[in-house]
Amino acid sequence: MTDIESLYKRYAPDVRRFVLFLSGDPVMADEITADTFVRAWLAEERIRQPTVKSYLFAIARNLYRDLQRREARHTELDEKMMDTRISAQTRMEQTAEVRAVLAALQELPEIDRTVLLMRALDEMPYEEIAAAMEIPVTTAKVKVHRARAKLMEARKPAREGFMASGERQ
């Protein structure tokens, strides 16, 4: 395995994006990304996954699941509290269509969300996804197809709202 710094430089943006879409939380995405590379660095074994990226995604997913279990025992903050430091990127992401798709993404079962993100964001081959998730290749394909269909359905009402109001995409 190459040194951890070069792995981080090459794969950190992909891992962060994966976790951001998996969790919907930028702070959690940053934390899990950092923890992913710490775990990879401390691992005594060589990477056994088909690619380094699928190995890192598997670590990130496991960290996300562990965090979800721990957070289930805590009380959440009021979601109505607005962050006063809204960036241009955040404003762009808050369009009705994007919000609808992200909400639908969060409603998907965790495994469906994971395989969809591996395929859609990082164009991982179904064989690598199946190996990383320990599911049959056919199951991975079906989960991606069904998840995409659900997200397309979530886009329809928002798109129709844009067309009715005369706004452009």
PDB file of C-alpha atoms in Angstrom:
ATOM      1  CA  MET A   1       0.000   0.000   0.000  1.00  0.00           C
ATOM      2  CA  THR A   2       1.233   3.493  -0.739  1.00  0.00           C
ATOM      3  CA  ASP A   3       1.710   5.989   2.030  1.00  0.00           C
ATOM      4  CA  ILE A   4      -1.391   7.377   3.711  1.00  0.00           C
ATOM      5  CA  GLU A   5      -0.775  10.967   2.593  1.00  0.00           C
ATOM      6  CA  SER A   6      -0.932  10.085  -1.098  1.00  0.00           C
ATOM      7  CA  LEU A   7      -4.022   7.916  -0.469  1.00  0.00           C
ATOM      8  CA  TYR A   8      -5.670  10.820   1.321  1.00  0.00           C
ATOM      9  CA  LYS A   9      -4.877  13.320  -1.432  1.00  0.00           C
ATOM     10  CA  ARG A  10      -6.219  10.984  -4.088  1.00  0.00           C
ATOM     11  CA  TYR A  11      -9.322   9.557  -2.423  1.00  0.00           C
ATOM     12  CA  ALA A  12     -10.451  11.964   0.325  1.00  0.00           C
ATOM     13  CA  PRO A  13     -12.735  14.021  -1.958  1.00  0.00           C
ATOM     14  CA  ASP A  14     -14.431  10.831  -3.200  1.00  0.00           C
ATOM     15  CA  VAL A  15     -14.854   9.432   0.310  1.00  0.00           C
ATOM     16  CA  ARG A  16     -16.196  12.764   1.640  1.00  0.00           C
ATOM     17  CA  ARG A  17     -18.688  13.079  -1.225  1.00  0.00           C
ATOM     18  CA  PHE A  18     -19.804   9.484  -0.666  1.00  0.00           C
ATOM     19  CA  VAL A  19     -20.352  10.056   3.063  1.00  0.00           C
ATOM     20  CA  LEU A  20     -22.000  13.431   2.481  1.00  0.00           C
ATOM     21  CA  PHE A  21     -24.626  11.868   0.258  1.00  0.00           C
ATOM     22  CA  LEU A  22     -24.927   8.877   2.568  1.00  0.00           C
ATOM     23  CA  SER A  23     -25.463  10.999   5.678  1.00  0.00           C
ATOM     24  CA  GLY A  24     -26.680  14.362   4.383  1.00  0.00           C
ATOM     25  CA  ASP A  25     -24.476  16.055   7.015  1.00  0.00           C
ATOM     26  CA  PRO A  26     -21.297  17.972   5.993  1.00  0.00           C
ATOM     27  CA  VAL A  27     -19.811  17.882   9.510  1.00  0.00           C
ATOM     28  CA  MET A  28     -20.393  14.142   9.791  1.00  0.00           C
ATOM     29  CA  ALA A  29     -18.911  13.685   6.313  1.00  0.00           C
ATOM     30  CA  ASP A  30     -15.723  15.487   7.384  1.00  0.00           C
ATOM     31  CA  GLU A  31     -15.409  13.448  10.566  1.00  0.00           C
ATOM     32  CA  ILE A  32     -16.037  10.113   8.909  1.00  0.00           C
ATOM     33  CA  THR A  33     -13.654  10.933   6.059  1.00  0.00           C
ATOM     34  CA  ALA A  34     -10.861  11.664   8.523  1.00  0.00           C
ATOM     35  CA  ASP A  35     -11.646   8.549  10.561  1.00  0.00           C
ATOM     36  CA  THR A  36     -11.697   6.428   7.403  1.00  0.00           C
ATOM     37  CA  PHE A  37      -8.105   7.294   6.590  1.00  0.00           C
ATOM     38  CA  VAL A  38      -7.005   6.804  10.190  1.00  0.00           C
ATOM     39  CA  ARG A  39      -8.508   3.306  10.108  1.00  0.00           C
ATOM     40  CA  ALA A  40      -6.866   2.551   6.768  1.00  0.00           C
ATOM     41  CA  TRP A  41      -3.524   3.781   8.086  1.00  0.00           C
ATOM     42  CA  LEU A  42      -3.774   1.722  11.289  1.00  0.00           C
ATOM     43  CA  ALA A  43      -4.914  -1.433   9.494  1.00  0.00           C
ATOM     44  CA  GLU A  44      -2.359  -4.166   9.885  1.00  0.00           C
ATOM     45  CA  GLU A  45      -3.604  -6.079   6.865  1.00  0.00           C
ATOM     46  CA  ARG A  46      -3.145  -5.238   3.244  1.00  0.00           C
ATOM     47  CA  ILE A  47      -6.165  -4.009   1.331  1.00  0.00           C
ATOM     48  CA  ARG A  48      -8.137  -7.035   0.165  1.00  0.00           C
ATOM     49  CA  GLN A  49     -10.869  -5.278  -1.784  1.00  0.00           C
ATOM     50  CA  PRO A  50     -10.706  -5.112  -5.600  1.00  0.00           C
ATOM     51  CA  THR A  51      -9.753  -1.433  -5.394  1.00  0.00           C
ATOM     52  CA  VAL A  52      -8.521   0.983  -2.775  1.00  0.00           C
ATOM     53  CA  LYS A  53     -11.625   3.119  -3.296  1.00  0.00           C
ATOM     54  CA  SER A  54     -14.041   0.292  -2.533  1.00  0.00           C
ATOM     55  CA  TYR A  55     -11.978  -0.547   0.562  1.00  0.00           C
ATOM     56  CA  LEU A  56     -12.169   3.061   1.768  1.00  0.00           C
ATOM     57  CA  PHE A  57     -15.910   3.236   1.001  1.00  0.00           C
ATOM     58  CA  ALA A  58     -16.481   0.064   3.014  1.00  0.00           C
ATOM     59  CA  ILE A  59     -14.627   1.595   5.984  1.00  0.00           C
ATOM     60  CA  ALA A  60     -16.585   4.857   5.635  1.00  0.00           C
ATOM     61  CA  ARG A  61     -19.895   3.017   5.457  1.00  0.00           C
ATOM     62  CA  ASN A  62     -19.071   0.997   8.566  1.00  0.00           C
ATOM     63  CA  LEU A  63     -18.084   4.171  10.432  1.00  0.00           C
ATOM     64  CA  TYR A  64     -21.351   5.805   9.332  1.00  0.00           C
ATOM     65  CA  ARG A  65     -23.372   2.843  10.560  1.00  0.00           C
ATOM     66  CA  ASP A  66     -21.502   2.824  13.898  1.00  0.00           C
ATOM     67  CA  LEU A  67     -22.163   6.537  14.318  1.00  0.00           C
ATOM     68  CA  GLN A  68     -25.851   6.073  13.476  1.00  0.00           C
ATOM     69  CA  ARG A  69     -26.140   3.437  16.194  1.00  0.00           C
ATOM     70  CA  ARG A  70     -24.474   5.692  18.779  1.00  0.00           C
ATOM     71  CA  GLU A  71     -26.506   8.756  17.781  1.00  0.00           C
ATOM     72  CA  ALA A  72     -29.757   6.842  18.104  1.00  0.00           C
ATOM     73  CA  ARG A  73     -29.247   7.187  21.845  1.00  0.00           C
ATOM     74  CA  HIS A  74     -28.892  10.994  21.776  1.00  0.00           C
ATOM     75  CA  THR A  75     -31.421  13.798  21.484  1.00  0.00           C
ATOM     76  CA  GLU A  76     -31.241  15.769  18.247  1.00  0.00           C
ATOM     77  CA  LEU A  77     -30.922  19.549  18.044  1.00  0.00           C
ATOM     78  CA  ASP A  78     -33.789  21.573  16.676  1.00  0.00           C
ATOM     79  CA  GLU A  79     -33.492  21.364  12.874  1.00  0.00           C
ATOM     80  CA  LYS A  80     -35.242  24.719  12.494  1.00  0.00           C
ATOM     81  CA  MET A  81     -32.128  26.522  13.705  1.00  0.00           C
ATOM     82  CA  MET A  82     -30.506  28.056  10.649  1.00  0.00           C
ATOM     83  CA  ASP A  83     -26.769  28.165  10.039  1.00  0.00           C
ATOM     84  CA  THR A  84     -25.929  31.829   9.487  1.00  0.00           C
ATOM     85  CA  ARG A  85     -22.833  30.913   7.484  1.00  0.00           C
ATOM     86  CA  ILE A  86     -24.572  29.769   4.316  1.00  0.00           C
ATOM     87  CA  SER A  87     -22.220  29.471   1.364  1.00  0.00           C
ATOM     88  CA  ALA A  88     -23.046  29.967  -2.295  1.00  0.00           C
ATOM     89  CA  GLN A  89     -22.775  26.207  -2.777  1.00  0.00           C
ATOM     90  CA  THR A  90     -25.283  25.598   0.019  1.00  0.00           C
ATOM     91  CA  ARG A  91     -27.725  28.096  -1.473  1.00  0.00           C
ATOM     92  CA  MET A  92     -27.484  26.347  -4.813  1.00  0.00           C
ATOM     93  CA  GLU A  93     -28.097  22.965  -3.171  1.00  0.00           C
ATOM     94  CA  GLN A  94     -31.266  24.252  -1.539  1.00  0.00           C
ATOM     95  CA  THR A  95     -33.330  24.443  -4.685  1.00  0.00           C
ATOM     96  CA  ALA A  96     -36.640  22.650  -4.510  1.00  0.00           C
ATOM     97  CA  GLU A  97     -35.595  19.866  -6.852  1.00  0.00           C
ATOM     98  CA  VAL A  98     -32.339  19.145  -5.060  1.00  0.00           C
ATOM     99  CA  ARG A  99     -34.045  19.205  -1.683  1.00  0.00           C
ATOM    100  CA  ALA A 100     -36.661  16.760  -2.948  1.00  0.00           C
ATOM    101  CA  VAL A 101     -34.046  14.369  -4.310  1.00  0.00           C
ATOM    102  CA  LEU A 102     -31.866  14.600  -1.201  1.00  0.00           C
ATOM    103  CA  ALA A 103     -34.897  13.960   0.997  1.00  0.00           C
ATOM    104  CA  ALA A 104     -35.807  10.945  -1.108  1.00  0.00           C
ATOM    105  CA  LEU A 105     -32.185   9.772  -0.935  1.00  0.00           C
ATOM    106  CA  GLN A 106     -32.281   9.889   2.862  1.00  0.00           C
ATOM    107  CA  GLU A 107     -35.531   7.884   2.853  1.00  0.00           C
ATOM    108  CA  LEU A 108     -33.937   5.021   0.942  1.00  0.00           C
ATOM    109  CA  PRO A 109     -32.773   2.077   3.008  1.00  0.00           C
ATOM    110  CA  GLU A 110     -29.109   2.533   3.933  1.00  0.00           C
ATOM    111  CA  ILE A 111     -27.869  -0.327   1.744  1.00  0.00           C
ATOM    112  CA  ASP A 112     -29.793   1.005  -1.290  1.00  0.00           C
ATOM    113  CA  ARG A 113     -28.364   4.478  -0.711  1.00  0.00           C
ATOM    114  CA  THR A 114     -24.860   3.038  -0.400  1.00  0.00           C
ATOM    115  CA  VAL A 115     -24.926   0.986  -3.612  1.00  0.00           C
ATOM    116  CA  LEU A 116     -26.516   3.857  -5.548  1.00  0.00           C
ATOM    117  CA  LEU A 117     -23.830   6.292  -4.394  1.00  0.00           C
ATOM    118  CA  MET A 118     -21.043   3.854  -5.188  1.00  0.00           C
ATOM    119  CA  ARG A 119     -22.421   3.410  -8.701  1.00  0.00           C
ATOM    120  CA  ALA A 120     -23.668   6.920  -9.510  1.00  0.00           C
ATOM    121  CA  LEU A 121     -21.011   9.084  -7.880  1.00  0.00           C
ATOM    122  CA  ASP A 122     -17.947   6.980  -8.380  1.00  0.00           C
ATOM    123  CA  GLU A 123     -18.974   4.824 -11.309  1.00  0.00           C
ATOM    124  CA  MET A 124     -17.857   1.696  -9.503  1.00  0.00           C
ATOM    125  CA  PRO A 125     -18.445  -1.520 -11.424  1.00  0.00           C
ATOM    126  CA  TYR A 126     -21.273  -3.629 -10.069  1.00  0.00           C
ATOM    127  CA  GLU A 127     -18.794  -6.399  -9.317  1.00  0.00           C
ATOM    128  CA  GLU A 128     -16.803  -4.116  -6.962  1.00  0.00           C
ATOM    129  CA  ILE A 129     -19.970  -2.868  -5.306  1.00  0.00           C
ATOM    130  CA  ALA A 130     -21.153  -6.431  -4.772  1.00  0.00           C
ATOM    131  CA  ALA A 131     -17.783  -7.433  -3.296  1.00  0.00           C
ATOM    132  CA  ALA A 132     -17.639  -4.416  -0.976  1.00  0.00           C
ATOM    133  CA  MET A 133     -21.233  -4.900   0.196  1.00  0.00           C
ATOM    134  CA  GLU A 134     -21.032  -8.703   0.268  1.00  0.00           C
ATOM    135  CA  ILE A 135     -24.132  -9.112  -1.916  1.00  0.00           C
ATOM    136  CA  PRO A 136     -24.670 -10.806  -5.293  1.00  0.00           C
ATOM    137  CA  VAL A 137     -23.974  -8.691  -8.407  1.00  0.00           C
ATOM    138  CA  THR A 138     -27.601  -9.057  -9.501  1.00  0.00           C
ATOM    139  CA  THR A 139     -28.799  -7.704  -6.157  1.00  0.00           C
ATOM    140  CA  ALA A 140     -26.514  -4.684  -6.527  1.00  0.00           C
ATOM    141  CA  LYS A 141     -27.923  -3.971  -9.989  1.00  0.00           C
ATOM    142  CA  VAL A 142     -31.518  -4.270  -8.812  1.00  0.00           C
ATOM    143  CA  LYS A 143     -30.909  -2.015  -5.801  1.00  0.00           C
ATOM    144  CA  VAL A 144     -29.308   0.674  -7.984  1.00  0.00           C
ATOM    145  CA  HIS A 145     -32.145   0.510 -10.502  1.00  0.00           C
ATOM    146  CA  ARG A 146     -34.870   0.749  -7.863  1.00  0.00           C
ATOM    147  CA  ALA A 147     -33.103   3.574  -5.998  1.00  0.00           C
ATOM    148  CA  ARG A 148     -32.712   5.583  -9.208  1.00  0.00           C
ATOM    149  CA  ALA A 149     -36.385   5.091 -10.007  1.00  0.00           C
ATOM    150  CA  LYS A 150     -37.402   6.381  -6.550  1.00  0.00           C
ATOM    151  CA  LEU A 151     -35.195   9.458  -6.930  1.00  0.00           C
ATOM    152  CA  MET A 152     -36.642  10.189 -10.378  1.00  0.00           C
ATOM    153  CA  GLU A 153     -40.135  10.034  -8.889  1.00  0.00           C
ATOM    154  CA  ALA A 154     -39.076  12.512  -6.185  1.00  0.00           C
ATOM    155  CA  ARG A 155     -37.886  14.963  -8.868  1.00  0.00           C
ATOM    156  CA  LYS A 156     -41.208  15.084 -10.723  1.00  0.00           C
ATOM    157  CA  PRO A 157     -43.209  17.321  -8.337  1.00  0.00           C
ATOM    158  CA  ALA A 158     -40.333  19.807  -7.995  1.00  0.00           C
ATOM    159  CA  ARG A 159     -39.745  19.930 -11.757  1.00  0.00           C
ATOM    160  CA  GLU A 160     -43.439  20.420 -12.401  1.00  0.00           C
ATOM    161  CA  GLY A 161     -43.415  23.280  -9.884  1.00  0.00           C
ATOM    162  CA  PHE A 162     -40.558  24.947 -11.779  1.00  0.00           C
ATOM    163  CA  MET A 163     -42.341  24.602 -15.092  1.00  0.00           C
ATOM    164  CA  ALA A 164     -45.594  25.958 -13.672  1.00  0.00           C
ATOM    165  CA  SER A 165     -43.896  29.010 -12.152  1.00  0.00           C
ATOM    166  CA  GLY A 166     -41.878  29.741 -15.285  1.00  0.00           C
ATOM    167  CA  GLU A 167     -38.495  29.336 -13.590  1.00  0.00           C
ATOM    168  CA  ARG A 168     -35.613  27.865 -15.503  1.00  0.00           C
ATOM    169  CA  GLN A 169     -33.356  25.091 -14.282  1.00  0.00           C
TER     170      GLN A 169
END
